[in-house]
Amino acid sequence: MRRMRVPVVGAAALVMAAAVPGGAVGAPEADLAYHGVVAMSGGRVDLRLMTRNYGPSAVPDATVRLRWSAAPVNKQALPAGCVRSGERVMLCRVGVLAAKSVARQIRLRVRLRGAPSEVRVEIDTAWNGGAVDRHRHNDRQRVLVLATGDEYSF
């Protein structure tokens, strides 16, 4: 058994967790998934994101990370629970996710620098309350959005 550092979003300290291949010993198992719709026009991206936990255990708290290939403008209003975490990264708190449930919808309107013809947004889990997720394919999304105003589902 080896020890590894696990960052806690929003905390200054690092938590130490005993880990084995496939996850932390004794940690609850959950299956987070992200689905939604994104569109871009005139340098503005509209994103609606639904977070789901397929279970079997509840997640006490979760945070989703959004990475943009084009930098958002520096000053813009973000919804409650969302913060900038770098030039091209945003974090949004999902909160508690009961097993086999859907969390609140996260809606973002992000203004990008300039008016790029396309942007790639990568969506993944930044924090899942220490749960083990053995199905990582559905909580990692990468969407290429063209500046046509068309909606892209993921």
mmCIF file of C-alpha atoms in Angstrom:
data_model
loop_
_atom_site.group_PDB
_atom_site.id
_atom_site.type_symbol
_atom_site.label_atom_id
_atom_site.label_comp_id
_atom_site.label_asym_id
_atom_site.label_seq_id
_atom_site.Cartn_x
_atom_site.Cartn_y
_atom_site.Cartn_z
ATOM 1 C CA MET A 1 0.000 0.000 0.000
ATOM 2 C CA ARG A 2 1.314 3.451 -0.867
ATOM 3 C CA ARG A 3 0.259 6.878 0.348
ATOM 4 C CA MET A 4 -0.670 9.637 -2.038
ATOM 5 C CA ARG A 5 -1.685 13.272 -1.668
ATOM 6 C CA VAL A 6 -5.223 14.194 -2.638
ATOM 7 C CA PRO A 7 -5.994 17.927 -3.049
ATOM 8 C CA VAL A 8 -9.108 19.301 -1.384
ATOM 9 C CA VAL A 9 -10.746 22.050 -3.458
ATOM 10 C CA GLY A 10 -11.252 25.207 -1.437
ATOM 11 C CA ALA A 11 -8.914 24.174 1.367
ATOM 12 C CA ALA A 12 -5.372 25.265 1.964
ATOM 13 C CA ALA A 13 -4.230 21.892 3.254
ATOM 14 C CA LEU A 14 -3.693 18.587 1.520
ATOM 15 C CA VAL A 15 -5.383 15.466 2.819
ATOM 16 C CA MET A 16 -3.437 12.235 3.008
ATOM 17 C CA ALA A 17 -5.353 9.149 1.856
ATOM 18 C CA ALA A 18 -4.246 5.543 1.884
ATOM 19 C CA ALA A 19 -4.656 4.267 -1.661
ATOM 20 C CA VAL A 20 -4.598 1.018 -3.539
ATOM 21 C CA PRO A 21 -5.012 0.565 -7.272
ATOM 22 C CA GLY A 22 -8.609 1.555 -8.043
ATOM 23 C CA GLY A 23 -9.145 3.912 -5.117
ATOM 24 C CA ALA A 24 -8.863 4.670 -1.434
ATOM 25 C CA VAL A 25 -9.309 1.858 1.072
ATOM 26 C CA GLY A 26 -12.780 1.963 2.633
ATOM 27 C CA ALA A 27 -13.922 4.917 0.496
ATOM 28 C CA PRO A 28 -17.521 4.933 -0.754
ATOM 29 C CA GLU A 29 -18.005 4.152 -4.437
ATOM 30 C CA ALA A 30 -19.887 6.567 -6.684
ATOM 31 C CA ASP A 31 -20.234 7.098 -10.427
ATOM 32 C CA LEU A 32 -20.309 10.775 -11.399
ATOM 33 C CA ALA A 33 -21.345 11.772 -14.919
ATOM 34 C CA TYR A 34 -21.633 15.106 -16.723
ATOM 35 C CA HIS A 35 -24.077 15.823 -19.534
ATOM 36 C CA GLY A 36 -25.278 19.050 -21.054
ATOM 37 C CA VAL A 37 -25.446 21.459 -23.951
ATOM 38 C CA VAL A 38 -23.014 24.172 -25.047
ATOM 39 C CA ALA A 39 -23.222 26.839 -27.789
ATOM 40 C CA MET A 40 -21.012 29.768 -28.836
ATOM 41 C CA SER A 41 -21.630 32.932 -30.805
ATOM 42 C CA GLY A 42 -19.743 36.231 -30.940
ATOM 43 C CA GLY A 43 -17.197 35.170 -28.312
ATOM 44 C CA ARG A 44 -19.900 34.226 -25.787
ATOM 45 C CA VAL A 45 -20.339 30.625 -24.639
ATOM 46 C CA ASP A 46 -23.583 29.407 -23.072
ATOM 47 C CA LEU A 47 -23.210 26.143 -21.147
ATOM 48 C CA ARG A 48 -25.844 24.104 -19.287
ATOM 49 C CA LEU A 49 -24.387 21.257 -17.262
ATOM 50 C CA MET A 50 -26.163 18.500 -15.355
ATOM 51 C CA THR A 51 -24.233 16.389 -12.870
ATOM 52 C CA ARG A 52 -25.465 12.909 -12.048
ATOM 53 C CA ASN A 53 -24.404 10.260 -9.544
ATOM 54 C CA TYR A 54 -25.251 6.747 -10.699
ATOM 55 C CA GLY A 55 -24.204 5.407 -7.281
ATOM 56 C CA PRO A 56 -24.097 3.134 -5.425
ATOM 57 C CA SER A 57 -23.030 5.577 -2.661
ATOM 58 C CA ALA A 58 -23.806 9.240 -2.070
ATOM 59 C CA VAL A 59 -21.147 11.910 -2.601
ATOM 60 C CA PRO A 60 -20.926 14.380 0.308
ATOM 61 C CA ASP A 61 -19.630 17.183 -1.926
ATOM 62 C CA ALA A 62 -18.412 17.523 -5.507
ATOM 63 C CA THR A 63 -16.730 20.153 -7.655
ATOM 64 C CA VAL A 64 -16.576 20.162 -11.454
ATOM 65 C CA ARG A 65 -13.627 21.691 -13.358
ATOM 66 C CA LEU A 66 -14.018 23.474 -16.710
ATOM 67 C CA ARG A 67 -10.894 24.044 -18.819
ATOM 68 C CA TRP A 68 -11.153 26.386 -21.799
ATOM 69 C CA SER A 69 -8.841 26.361 -24.837
ATOM 70 C CA ALA A 70 -9.421 30.124 -25.216
ATOM 71 C CA ALA A 71 -9.077 32.387 -22.199
ATOM 72 C CA PRO A 72 -12.238 33.921 -20.720
ATOM 73 C CA VAL A 73 -12.197 37.674 -20.130
ATOM 74 C CA ASN A 74 -10.892 38.614 -16.697
ATOM 75 C CA LYS A 75 -13.910 40.415 -15.262
ATOM 76 C CA GLN A 76 -17.268 38.712 -15.602
ATOM 77 C CA ALA A 77 -20.031 37.565 -13.327
ATOM 78 C CA LEU A 78 -20.096 33.854 -12.562
ATOM 79 C CA PRO A 79 -22.989 32.007 -10.946
ATOM 80 C CA ALA A 80 -22.944 31.306 -7.219
ATOM 81 C CA GLY A 81 -20.559 28.457 -6.432
ATOM 82 C CA CYS A 82 -18.302 29.076 -9.453
ATOM 83 C CA VAL A 83 -14.831 30.644 -9.286
ATOM 84 C CA ARG A 84 -11.824 31.164 -11.525
ATOM 85 C CA SER A 85 -8.941 28.845 -10.736
ATOM 86 C CA GLY A 86 -6.498 30.069 -13.332
ATOM 87 C CA GLU A 87 -6.412 31.923 -16.623
ATOM 88 C CA ARG A 88 -8.402 29.208 -18.433
ATOM 89 C CA VAL A 89 -9.907 27.166 -15.586
ATOM 90 C CA MET A 90 -13.140 27.518 -13.629
ATOM 91 C CA LEU A 91 -14.415 25.431 -10.720
ATOM 92 C CA CYS A 92 -18.109 25.053 -9.911
ATOM 93 C CA ARG A 93 -19.397 23.478 -6.714
ATOM 94 C CA VAL A 94 -21.953 20.774 -7.393
ATOM 95 C CA GLY A 95 -22.657 20.028 -3.743
ATOM 96 C CA VAL A 96 -24.148 16.858 -2.283
ATOM 97 C CA LEU A 97 -25.118 14.103 -4.717
ATOM 98 C CA ALA A 98 -27.336 11.342 -3.398
ATOM 99 C CA ALA A 99 -26.916 7.931 -5.017
ATOM 100 C CA LYS A 100 -28.849 7.627 -8.283
ATOM 101 C CA SER A 101 -29.729 11.315 -8.362
ATOM 102 C CA VAL A 102 -29.239 14.482 -10.400
ATOM 103 C CA ALA A 103 -27.732 17.619 -8.862
ATOM 104 C CA ARG A 104 -28.691 21.170 -9.644
ATOM 105 C CA GLN A 105 -28.159 22.421 -13.157
ATOM 106 C CA ILE A 106 -25.127 24.666 -13.591
ATOM 107 C CA ARG A 107 -25.618 27.435 -16.152
ATOM 108 C CA LEU A 108 -22.664 29.503 -17.290
ATOM 109 C CA ARG A 109 -22.469 32.382 -19.737
ATOM 110 C CA VAL A 110 -18.758 32.903 -20.390
ATOM 111 C CA ARG A 111 -17.313 35.726 -22.460
ATOM 112 C CA LEU A 112 -14.049 34.763 -24.198
ATOM 113 C CA ARG A 113 -11.208 37.124 -25.116
ATOM 114 C CA GLY A 114 -11.623 38.209 -28.708
ATOM 115 C CA ALA A 115 -14.113 36.294 -30.806
ATOM 116 C CA PRO A 116 -12.557 32.862 -31.471
ATOM 117 C CA SER A 117 -14.038 30.740 -34.255
ATOM 118 C CA GLU A 118 -13.955 27.694 -31.969
ATOM 119 C CA VAL A 119 -13.290 26.732 -28.385
ATOM 120 C CA ARG A 120 -12.683 23.412 -26.679
ATOM 121 C CA VAL A 121 -14.084 22.926 -23.212
ATOM 122 C CA GLU A 122 -12.871 20.037 -21.060
ATOM 123 C CA ILE A 123 -15.108 19.011 -18.166
ATOM 124 C CA ASP A 124 -14.003 16.734 -15.344
ATOM 125 C CA THR A 125 -14.198 16.151 -11.612
ATOM 126 C CA ALA A 126 -11.966 18.323 -9.443
ATOM 127 C CA TRP A 127 -13.282 16.890 -6.152
ATOM 128 C CA ASN A 128 -15.737 14.103 -5.361
ATOM 129 C CA GLY A 129 -15.756 14.066 -1.577
ATOM 130 C CA GLY A 130 -13.234 11.225 -1.434
ATOM 131 C CA ALA A 131 -15.435 8.706 -3.272
ATOM 132 C CA VAL A 132 -13.973 6.113 -5.625
ATOM 133 C CA ASP A 133 -15.222 6.380 -9.225
ATOM 134 C CA ARG A 134 -14.352 3.255 -11.207
ATOM 135 C CA HIS A 135 -16.177 4.528 -14.324
ATOM 136 C CA ARG A 136 -14.139 7.621 -15.208
ATOM 137 C CA HIS A 137 -15.240 7.611 -18.869
ATOM 138 C CA ASN A 138 -18.496 9.492 -18.145
ATOM 139 C CA ASP A 139 -17.152 12.242 -15.897
ATOM 140 C CA ARG A 140 -14.579 13.444 -18.421
ATOM 141 C CA GLN A 141 -15.976 15.306 -21.391
ATOM 142 C CA ARG A 142 -14.176 17.188 -24.152
ATOM 143 C CA VAL A 143 -16.388 19.274 -26.453
ATOM 144 C CA LEU A 144 -15.334 21.292 -29.504
ATOM 145 C CA VAL A 145 -17.730 24.201 -29.989
ATOM 146 C CA LEU A 146 -17.827 26.199 -33.214
ATOM 147 C CA ALA A 147 -18.891 29.861 -33.187
ATOM 148 C CA THR A 148 -22.056 29.166 -35.177
ATOM 149 C CA GLY A 149 -24.632 29.460 -32.410
ATOM 150 C CA ASP A 150 -25.429 25.742 -32.819
ATOM 151 C CA GLU A 151 -25.917 23.662 -29.679
ATOM 152 C CA TYR A 152 -23.558 20.764 -29.034
ATOM 153 C CA SER A 153 -24.753 18.039 -26.677
ATOM 154 C CA PHE A 154 -22.413 15.962 -24.546
#
